[in-house]
PDB file of C-alpha atoms and ligand atoms in Angstrom:
ATOM      1  CA  UNK A   1       0.750  -3.605  -3.168  1.00 82.00           C
ATOM      2  CA  UNK A   2       3.174  -6.513  -4.407  1.00 96.00           C
ATOM      3  CA  UNK A   3       3.073  -9.731  -1.921  1.00 96.00           C
ATOM      4  CA  UNK A   4       5.845 -10.336  -0.138  1.00 98.00           C
ATOM      5  CA  UNK A   5       8.233 -13.655  -0.808  1.00 98.00           C
ATOM      6  CA  UNK A   6      10.576 -15.312   1.675  1.00 98.00           C
ATOM      7  CA  UNK A   7      12.156 -17.780  -0.331  1.00 98.00           C
ATOM      8  CA  UNK A   8      14.555 -20.498   1.996  1.00 98.00           C
ATOM      9  CA  UNK A   9      17.601 -22.144  -0.331  1.00 98.00           C
ATOM     10  CA  UNK A  10      19.024 -24.963   1.269  1.00 98.00           C
ATOM     11  CA  UNK A  11      21.383 -25.692  -0.932  1.00 98.00           C
ATOM     12  CA  UNK A  12      22.989 -29.066  -0.285  1.00 98.00           C
ATOM     13  CA  UNK A  13      22.080 -29.393   3.149  1.00 98.00           C
ATOM     14  CA  UNK A  14      19.304 -31.924   4.990  1.00 98.00           C
ATOM     15  CA  UNK A  15      18.376 -35.570   4.067  1.00 98.00           C
ATOM     16  CA  UNK A  16      14.449 -36.360   3.606  1.00 98.00           C
ATOM     17  CA  UNK A  17      14.382 -36.879   7.343  1.00 98.00           C
ATOM     18  CA  UNK A  18      15.805 -33.624   8.703  1.00 98.00           C
ATOM     19  CA  UNK A  19      13.408 -31.988   5.851  1.00 98.00           C
ATOM     20  CA  UNK A  20      10.207 -33.694   7.346  1.00 98.00           C
ATOM     21  CA  UNK A  21      11.512 -32.549  11.017  1.00 98.00           C
ATOM     22  CA  UNK A  22      12.214 -29.251   9.857  1.00 98.00           C
ATOM     23  CA  UNK A  23       8.935 -28.568   7.825  1.00 98.00           C
ATOM     24  CA  UNK A  24       7.141 -30.085  11.092  1.00 98.00           C
ATOM     25  CA  UNK A  25       8.795 -27.835  13.382  1.00 98.00           C
ATOM     26  CA  UNK A  26       8.320 -24.216  10.674  1.00 98.00           C
ATOM     27  CA  UNK A  27       4.621 -24.957  10.228  1.00 98.00           C
ATOM     28  CA  UNK A  28       3.274 -24.030  13.221  1.00 98.00           C
ATOM     29  CA  UNK A  29       5.883 -20.870  13.834  1.00 98.00           C
ATOM     30  CA  UNK A  30       4.548 -19.447  10.370  1.00 98.00           C
ATOM     31  CA  UNK A  31       0.698 -20.373  10.228  1.00 97.00           C
ATOM     32  CA  UNK A  32      -0.100 -17.004  11.055  1.00 96.00           C
ATOM     33  CA  UNK A  33       1.634 -14.976   8.008  1.00 97.00           C
ATOM     34  CA  UNK A  34       0.658 -13.493   4.690  1.00 97.00           C
ATOM     35  CA  UNK A  35       3.825 -13.780   3.289  1.00 98.00           C
ATOM     36  CA  UNK A  36       4.269 -16.206   0.629  1.00 98.00           C
ATOM     37  CA  UNK A  37       6.606 -18.462   1.932  1.00 98.00           C
ATOM     38  CA  UNK A  38       9.029 -21.023  -0.125  1.00 98.00           C
ATOM     39  CA  UNK A  39      11.397 -23.651   1.020  1.00 99.00           C
ATOM     40  CA  UNK A  40      14.022 -24.595  -2.008  1.00 99.00           C
ATOM     41  CA  UNK A  41      15.313 -27.773  -1.196  1.00 99.00           C
ATOM     42  CA  UNK A  42      17.421 -30.516  -2.527  1.00 98.00           C
ATOM     43  CA  UNK A  43      16.103 -33.178  -5.244  1.00 98.00           C
ATOM     44  CA  UNK A  44      15.703 -36.000  -2.934  1.00 98.00           C
ATOM     45  CA  UNK A  45      13.836 -34.096  -0.671  1.00 98.00           C
ATOM     46  CA  UNK A  46      11.060 -32.595  -2.725  1.00 98.00           C
ATOM     47  CA  UNK A  47       8.669 -35.406  -2.465  1.00 98.00           C
ATOM     48  CA  UNK A  48       8.872 -35.527   1.251  1.00 98.00           C
ATOM     49  CA  UNK A  49       8.457 -32.023   1.550  1.00 98.00           C
ATOM     50  CA  UNK A  50       5.466 -31.377  -0.351  1.00 98.00           C
ATOM     51  CA  UNK A  51       4.049 -34.761   1.770  1.00 98.00           C
ATOM     52  CA  UNK A  52       4.822 -32.781   4.556  1.00 98.00           C
ATOM     53  CA  UNK A  53       3.672 -29.326   3.757  1.00 98.00           C
ATOM     54  CA  UNK A  54       0.263 -30.438   2.650  1.00 98.00           C
ATOM     55  CA  UNK A  55      -2.466 -28.288   4.183  1.00 98.00           C
ATOM     56  CA  UNK A  56      -0.139 -25.513   5.520  1.00 98.00           C
ATOM     57  CA  UNK A  57       1.068 -21.989   3.802  1.00 98.00           C
ATOM     58  CA  UNK A  58       4.421 -23.615   2.867  1.00 98.00           C
ATOM     59  CA  UNK A  59       5.415 -23.961  -0.644  1.00 98.00           C
ATOM     60  CA  UNK A  60       8.365 -26.147  -2.095  1.00 98.00           C
ATOM     61  CA  UNK A  61      10.845 -25.237  -4.815  1.00 99.00           C
ATOM     62  CA  UNK A  62      13.307 -27.185  -6.445  1.00 99.00           C
ATOM     63  CA  UNK A  63      16.977 -25.311  -6.669  1.00 98.00           C
ATOM     64  CA  UNK A  64      17.504 -26.488 -10.276  1.00 98.00           C
ATOM     65  CA  UNK A  65      16.262 -28.290 -13.088  1.00 98.00           C
ATOM     66  CA  UNK A  66      17.528 -29.014 -16.877  1.00 98.00           C
ATOM     67  CA  UNK A  67      15.616 -27.408 -19.860  1.00 98.00           C
ATOM     68  CA  UNK A  68      14.622 -30.462 -22.225  1.00 98.00           C
ATOM     69  CA  UNK A  69      12.262 -32.870 -20.746  1.00 98.00           C
ATOM     70  CA  UNK A  70      13.711 -35.969 -20.821  1.00 98.00           C
ATOM     71  CA  UNK A  71      16.702 -37.678 -22.473  1.00 98.00           C
ATOM     72  CA  UNK A  72      20.272 -38.803 -22.223  1.00 98.00           C
ATOM     73  CA  UNK A  73      21.580 -36.130 -19.924  1.00 98.00           C
ATOM     74  CA  UNK A  74      22.609 -38.178 -16.817  1.00 98.00           C
ATOM     75  CA  UNK A  75      21.689 -37.253 -13.239  1.00 98.00           C
ATOM     76  CA  UNK A  76      19.236 -34.187 -14.403  1.00 98.00           C
ATOM     77  CA  UNK A  77      16.115 -33.787 -13.764  1.00 98.00           C
ATOM     78  CA  UNK A  78      13.596 -31.629 -15.771  1.00 98.00           C
ATOM     79  CA  UNK A  79      10.942 -29.018 -15.293  1.00 98.00           C
ATOM     80  CA  UNK A  80       8.234 -31.772 -16.423  1.00 98.00           C
ATOM     81  CA  UNK A  81       9.483 -34.382 -13.525  1.00 98.00           C
ATOM     82  CA  UNK A  82       9.415 -31.442 -11.158  1.00 98.00           C
ATOM     83  CA  UNK A  83       5.828 -30.621 -12.087  1.00 98.00           C
ATOM     84  CA  UNK A  84       4.377 -34.232 -11.912  1.00 98.00           C
ATOM     85  CA  UNK A  85       5.266 -34.372  -8.264  1.00 98.00           C
ATOM     86  CA  UNK A  86       3.488 -30.701  -7.917  1.00 98.00           C
ATOM     87  CA  UNK A  87       7.041 -28.522  -7.026  1.00 98.00           C
ATOM     88  CA  UNK A  88       5.543 -25.445  -7.537  1.00 98.00           C
ATOM     89  CA  UNK A  89       8.769 -23.115  -7.565  1.00 98.00           C
ATOM     90  CA  UNK A  90      12.606 -23.347  -9.000  1.00 98.00           C
ATOM     91  CA  UNK A  91      15.173 -21.354  -8.381  1.00 98.00           C
ATOM     92  CA  UNK A  92      17.174 -20.996 -12.026  1.00 98.00           C
ATOM     93  CA  UNK A  93      20.801 -18.967 -12.336  1.00 98.00           C
ATOM     94  CA  UNK A  94      21.776 -19.123  -8.966  1.00 98.00           C
ATOM     95  CA  UNK A  95      25.179 -18.011  -8.710  1.00 97.00           C
ATOM     96  CA  UNK A  96      26.746 -20.920  -7.479  1.00 97.00           C
ATOM     97  CA  UNK A  97      25.669 -23.028 -10.403  1.00 98.00           C
ATOM     98  CA  UNK A  98      27.104 -20.028 -12.590  1.00 97.00           C
ATOM     99  CA  UNK A  99      30.410 -20.507 -10.828  1.00 96.00           C
ATOM    100  CA  UNK A 100      30.612 -23.959 -10.187  1.00 97.00           C
ATOM    101  CA  UNK A 101      28.632 -25.689 -13.515  1.00 97.00           C
ATOM    102  CA  UNK A 102      29.499 -22.808 -15.606  1.00 97.00           C
ATOM    103  CA  UNK A 103      25.724 -21.871 -16.471  1.00 98.00           C
ATOM    104  CA  UNK A 104      25.534 -18.631 -19.237  1.00 98.00           C
ATOM    105  CA  UNK A 105      22.541 -16.630 -19.450  1.00 98.00           C
ATOM    106  CA  UNK A 106      21.761 -18.317 -22.184  1.00 98.00           C
ATOM    107  CA  UNK A 107      21.290 -21.713 -19.950  1.00 98.00           C
ATOM    108  CA  UNK A 108      19.535 -19.606 -17.758  1.00 98.00           C
ATOM    109  CA  UNK A 109      16.797 -18.102 -20.089  1.00 98.00           C
ATOM    110  CA  UNK A 110      16.588 -21.840 -21.962  1.00 98.00           C
ATOM    111  CA  UNK A 111      15.771 -23.125 -18.326  1.00 98.00           C
ATOM    112  CA  UNK A 112      13.173 -20.103 -17.561  1.00 98.00           C
ATOM    113  CA  UNK A 113      11.274 -20.572 -20.667  1.00 98.00           C
ATOM    114  CA  UNK A 114      11.259 -24.397 -20.099  1.00 98.00           C
ATOM    115  CA  UNK A 115      10.052 -23.812 -16.647  1.00 98.00           C
ATOM    116  CA  UNK A 116       6.976 -21.455 -17.748  1.00 98.00           C
ATOM    117  CA  UNK A 117       6.343 -24.287 -20.393  1.00 98.00           C
ATOM    118  CA  UNK A 118       5.925 -26.664 -17.306  1.00 98.00           C
ATOM    119  CA  UNK A 119       3.842 -24.504 -15.160  1.00 98.00           C
ATOM    120  CA  UNK A 120       6.503 -24.114 -12.970  1.00 98.00           C
ATOM    121  CA  UNK A 121       7.224 -20.457 -11.343  1.00 98.00           C
ATOM    122  CA  UNK A 122      11.103 -19.539 -11.579  1.00 98.00           C
ATOM    123  CA  UNK A 123      12.729 -17.651  -9.394  1.00 98.00           C
ATOM    124  CA  UNK A 124      15.509 -16.202 -11.278  1.00 98.00           C
ATOM    125  CA  UNK A 125      19.327 -15.221  -9.946  1.00 98.00           C
ATOM    126  CA  UNK A 126      21.099 -12.264 -10.956  1.00 98.00           C
ATOM    127  CA  UNK A 127      24.029 -10.136  -9.364  1.00 97.00           C
ATOM    128  CA  UNK A 128      27.042  -8.704  -9.609  1.00 96.00           C
ATOM    129  CA  UNK A 129      30.606 -10.145  -8.444  1.00 94.00           C
ATOM    130  CA  UNK A 130      33.062  -8.079  -6.081  1.00 93.00           C
ATOM    131  CA  UNK A 131      35.315  -7.329  -8.987  1.00 94.00           C
ATOM    132  CA  UNK A 132      32.515  -5.961 -11.315  1.00 95.00           C
ATOM    133  CA  UNK A 133      31.301  -3.455  -8.368  1.00 94.00           C
ATOM    134  CA  UNK A 134      35.174  -2.285  -7.758  1.00 93.00           C
ATOM    135  CA  UNK A 135      35.736  -2.087 -11.163  1.00 96.00           C
ATOM    136  CA  UNK A 136      32.560   0.382 -11.081  1.00 95.00           C
ATOM    137  CA  UNK A 137      30.513  -1.933 -13.772  1.00 96.00           C
ATOM    138  CA  UNK A 138      27.742  -3.845 -11.380  1.00 95.00           C
ATOM    139  CA  UNK A 139      25.131  -1.917 -13.264  1.00 95.00           C
ATOM    140  CA  UNK A 140      26.291  -2.788 -16.814  1.00 96.00           C
ATOM    141  CA  UNK A 141      26.502  -6.607 -15.560  1.00 97.00           C
ATOM    142  CA  UNK A 142      23.317  -6.629 -14.105  1.00 97.00           C
ATOM    143  CA  UNK A 143      21.693  -4.804 -17.335  1.00 97.00           C
ATOM    144  CA  UNK A 144      23.223  -7.422 -19.160  1.00 97.00           C
ATOM    145  CA  UNK A 145      21.925 -10.410 -17.283  1.00 98.00           C
ATOM    146  CA  UNK A 146      18.445  -9.381 -17.282  1.00 98.00           C
ATOM    147  CA  UNK A 147      18.294  -8.588 -21.113  1.00 97.00           C
ATOM    148  CA  UNK A 148      19.686 -11.867 -21.402  1.00 98.00           C
ATOM    149  CA  UNK A 149      18.184 -14.144 -19.281  1.00 98.00           C
ATOM    150  CA  UNK A 150      14.509 -12.715 -20.157  1.00 98.00           C
ATOM    151  CA  UNK A 151      14.921 -12.560 -24.007  1.00 98.00           C
ATOM    152  CA  UNK A 152      12.104 -14.019 -25.555  1.00 98.00           C
ATOM    153  CA  UNK A 153       9.777 -14.033 -22.897  1.00 98.00           C
ATOM    154  CA  UNK A 154       6.274 -12.628 -23.183  1.00 98.00           C
ATOM    155  CA  UNK A 155       4.941  -9.272 -20.699  1.00 97.00           C
ATOM    156  CA  UNK A 156       2.682 -12.032 -19.352  1.00 98.00           C
ATOM    157  CA  UNK A 157       5.884 -14.311 -18.123  1.00 98.00           C
ATOM    158  CA  UNK A 158       8.007 -11.585 -17.234  1.00 98.00           C
ATOM    159  CA  UNK A 159       5.158  -9.792 -15.306  1.00 98.00           C
ATOM    160  CA  UNK A 160       4.474 -13.151 -13.191  1.00 97.00           C
ATOM    161  CA  UNK A 161       8.297 -13.698 -12.440  1.00 98.00           C
ATOM    162  CA  UNK A 162      10.448 -13.796  -9.476  1.00 98.00           C
ATOM    163  CA  UNK A 163      13.910 -11.950  -9.462  1.00 98.00           C
ATOM    164  CA  UNK A 164      16.668 -12.696  -6.737  1.00 98.00           C
ATOM    165  CA  UNK A 165      18.967  -9.943  -6.725  1.00 98.00           C
ATOM    166  CA  UNK A 166      22.088 -11.346  -5.420  1.00 97.00           C
ATOM    167  CA  UNK A 167      25.261  -9.660  -5.058  1.00 96.00           C
ATOM    168  CA  UNK A 168      27.786 -12.699  -5.245  1.00 95.00           C
ATOM    169  CA  UNK A 169      30.467 -10.747  -2.717  1.00 93.00           C
ATOM    170  CA  UNK A 170      26.909 -10.924   0.256  1.00 95.00           C
ATOM    171  CA  UNK A 171      26.304 -14.447  -0.278  1.00 94.00           C
ATOM    172  CA  UNK A 172      27.408 -16.961   2.841  1.00 93.00           C
ATOM    173  CA  UNK A 173      29.796 -13.866   3.887  1.00 93.00           C
ATOM    174  CA  UNK A 174      27.809 -12.899   6.845  1.00 92.00           C
ATOM    175  CA  UNK A 175      28.315  -9.300   4.983  1.00 92.00           C
ATOM    176  CA  UNK A 176      24.670  -8.079   3.622  1.00 93.00           C
ATOM    177  CA  UNK A 177      24.483  -5.268   1.483  1.00 93.00           C
ATOM    178  CA  UNK A 178      22.925  -1.955   2.713  1.00 96.00           C
ATOM    179  CA  UNK A 179      19.798  -1.735   2.300  1.00 97.00           C
ATOM    180  CA  UNK A 180      20.207   1.183   0.076  1.00 97.00           C
ATOM    181  CA  UNK A 181      22.629  -0.528  -2.182  1.00 96.00           C
ATOM    182  CA  UNK A 182      20.232  -3.711  -2.290  1.00 97.00           C
ATOM    183  CA  UNK A 183      17.357  -1.230  -3.192  1.00 98.00           C
ATOM    184  CA  UNK A 184      19.310   0.307  -5.989  1.00 97.00           C
ATOM    185  CA  UNK A 185      20.041  -3.033  -7.201  1.00 97.00           C
ATOM    186  CA  UNK A 186      16.221  -4.550  -7.554  1.00 98.00           C
ATOM    187  CA  UNK A 187      15.480  -0.926  -8.482  1.00 98.00           C
ATOM    188  CA  UNK A 188      17.902  -1.015 -11.588  1.00 97.00           C
ATOM    189  CA  UNK A 189      16.701  -4.316 -12.764  1.00 98.00           C
ATOM    190  CA  UNK A 190      12.881  -3.172 -12.694  1.00 98.00           C
ATOM    191  CA  UNK A 191      13.363  -0.246 -14.274  1.00 97.00           C
ATOM    192  CA  UNK A 192      15.730  -2.715 -16.764  1.00 97.00           C
ATOM    193  CA  UNK A 193      12.443  -4.414 -17.405  1.00 98.00           C
ATOM    194  CA  UNK A 194       9.867  -1.116 -17.505  1.00 98.00           C
ATOM    195  CA  UNK A 195      12.093  -0.323 -20.689  1.00 96.00           C
ATOM    196  CA  UNK A 196      11.537  -3.213 -22.610  1.00 96.00           C
ATOM    197  CA  UNK A 197       7.709  -4.805 -20.970  1.00 97.00           C
ATOM    198  CA  UNK A 198       6.719  -1.468 -19.870  1.00 97.00           C
ATOM    199  CA  UNK A 199       5.735  -0.008 -16.579  1.00 97.00           C
ATOM    200  CA  UNK A 200       2.746  -1.940 -15.908  1.00 97.00           C
ATOM    201  CA  UNK A 201       4.864  -5.440 -15.919  1.00 98.00           C
ATOM    202  CA  UNK A 202       7.808  -4.348 -14.005  1.00 98.00           C
ATOM    203  CA  UNK A 203       5.732  -3.218 -11.412  1.00 98.00           C
ATOM    204  CA  UNK A 204       4.368  -6.639 -10.897  1.00 98.00           C
ATOM    205  CA  UNK A 205       7.583  -8.488 -10.812  1.00 98.00           C
ATOM    206  CA  UNK A 206       8.315  -9.657  -7.427  1.00 98.00           C
ATOM    207  CA  UNK A 207      12.307  -8.594  -7.054  1.00 98.00           C
ATOM    208  CA  UNK A 208      13.989 -10.149  -3.908  1.00 98.00           C
ATOM    209  CA  UNK A 209      17.138  -9.728  -2.004  1.00 98.00           C
ATOM    210  CA  UNK A 210      19.778 -12.479  -1.116  1.00 98.00           C
ATOM    211  CA  UNK A 211      23.061 -12.292   0.368  1.00 97.00           C
ATOM    212  CA  UNK A 212      23.398 -13.172   4.146  1.00 97.00           C
ATOM    213  CA  UNK A 213      19.667 -11.883   4.864  1.00 98.00           C
ATOM    214  CA  UNK A 214      19.215 -12.651   8.828  1.00 98.00           C
ATOM    215  CA  UNK A 215      16.401 -12.097  11.461  1.00 97.00           C
ATOM    216  CA  UNK A 216      18.413  -8.744  12.535  1.00 97.00           C
ATOM    217  CA  UNK A 217      18.773  -7.365   9.015  1.00 97.00           C
ATOM    218  CA  UNK A 218      15.276  -8.621   7.407  1.00 98.00           C
ATOM    219  CA  UNK A 219      13.097  -5.880   8.490  1.00 98.00           C
ATOM    220  CA  UNK A 220      14.892  -3.335   7.103  1.00 98.00           C
ATOM    221  CA  UNK A 221      15.504  -4.890   3.786  1.00 98.00           C
ATOM    222  CA  UNK A 222      12.626  -6.005   3.013  1.00 98.00           C
ATOM    223  CA  UNK A 223      10.440  -2.770   3.632  1.00 97.00           C
ATOM    224  CA  UNK A 224      12.428  -1.024   1.220  1.00 98.00           C
ATOM    225  CA  UNK A 225      10.300   0.493  -1.885  1.00 97.00           C
ATOM    226  CA  UNK A 226      11.452  -1.840  -4.531  1.00 98.00           C
ATOM    227  CA  UNK A 227      12.550  -5.161  -2.525  1.00 98.00           C
ATOM    228  CA  UNK A 228       9.664  -7.783  -2.193  1.00 98.00           C
ATOM    229  CA  UNK A 229      11.323 -10.020   0.362  1.00 98.00           C
ATOM    230  CA  UNK A 230      14.496 -12.399   0.111  1.00 98.00           C
ATOM    231  CA  UNK A 231      16.169 -15.556  -1.006  1.00 98.00           C
ATOM    232  CA  UNK A 232      17.734 -16.795   2.136  1.00 98.00           C
ATOM    233  CA  UNK A 233      20.512 -19.276   2.410  1.00 98.00           C
ATOM    234  CA  UNK A 234      22.461 -20.486   5.770  1.00 98.00           C
ATOM    235  CA  UNK A 235      19.572 -18.832   8.125  1.00 98.00           C
ATOM    236  CA  UNK A 236      16.968 -21.072   6.223  1.00 98.00           C
ATOM    237  CA  UNK A 237      18.096 -23.842   7.620  1.00 98.00           C
ATOM    238  CA  UNK A 238      17.060 -23.161  11.432  1.00 98.00           C
ATOM    239  CA  UNK A 239      12.947 -22.969  11.614  1.00 98.00           C
ATOM    240  CA  UNK A 240      13.297 -20.907  14.586  1.00 98.00           C
ATOM    241  CA  UNK A 241      15.717 -18.119  12.843  1.00 98.00           C
ATOM    242  CA  UNK A 242      13.824 -18.579   9.404  1.00 98.00           C
ATOM    243  CA  UNK A 243      10.449 -17.992  11.026  1.00 98.00           C
ATOM    244  CA  UNK A 244      11.710 -15.067  12.227  1.00 98.00           C
ATOM    245  CA  UNK A 245      12.889 -13.273   8.906  1.00 98.00           C
ATOM    246  CA  UNK A 246       9.553 -14.653   7.584  1.00 98.00           C
ATOM    247  CA  UNK A 247       7.631 -13.134  10.171  1.00 98.00           C
ATOM    248  CA  UNK A 248       9.791 -10.045  10.031  1.00 98.00           C
ATOM    249  CA  UNK A 249       6.815  -7.621   9.908  1.00 96.00           C
ATOM    250  CA  UNK A 250       5.396  -9.555  13.144  1.00 92.00           C
TER     251      UNK A 250
HETATM  252  P1  PGA B   1      22.948 -16.677   2.306  1.00 64.93           P
HETATM  253  O1  PGA B   1      22.807 -17.055   0.101  1.00 64.93           O
HETATM  254  O2  PGA B   1      21.787 -16.408   2.929  1.00 64.93           O
HETATM  255  O3  PGA B   1      23.656 -17.927   2.776  1.00 64.93           O
HETATM  256  O4  PGA B   1      24.280 -15.534   1.896  1.00 64.93           O
HETATM  257  C1  PGA B   1      21.835 -16.735   0.213  1.00 64.93           C
HETATM  258  C2  PGA B   1      21.766 -17.456  -1.473  1.00 64.93           C
HETATM  259  O5  PGA B   1      22.643 -17.909  -2.018  1.00 64.93           O
HETATM  260  O6  PGA B   1      20.802 -17.343  -1.761  1.00 64.93           O
END
């Protein structure tokens, strides 16, 4: 049985004071769950969030990182720096980074390798646009993304991955994919991994669904055969609402 993982992605929301208050309020609401709970917070909140979450079952992640260890990259943060303050997870290749900051599969692949190098657990995002889906190209797009972002990884690394299937048309739109469509996407990713890395490795990969997950649709989505939890944007900004999603099985 794969562990269920529910990760919040705050995006560019919440300053450190708000992060501390949020985590303090969330802690008692989620203390009894067996599901893995991760909050991916803005860089400026990381240190405060890690201190506030100490001794709780809430894990803290970043939303991005640079692939180099250090150097003349003004405004960037490396995996080594994240590890130094005990960050555990890092989202890599979110569609908003691909869209607004021109991140390609090649860059995403470099970042994933760098995350592993520094002992971080990457949450790698893939997913098709509405156009690609309407043109019937969703499968082909997902296949290429999976092949390219995992290129050169070891079996061990692939088996320990968290991958988020996030159809871009479902992100922030309030229109989640149906549980069947979401599961088909997740299953395709697992099958694709199986072809290159074998079934045993593929069966260990945690695959999340992301895109308008909320307290109403979480249970149905997370109980699908190939979906192991969710990457949650908007609904992760309120502790009560987020706790209902992490406690979907209660
Ligand atoms: P959303 O965002 O839940 O607000 O749709 C999900 C994401 O971008 O990871």
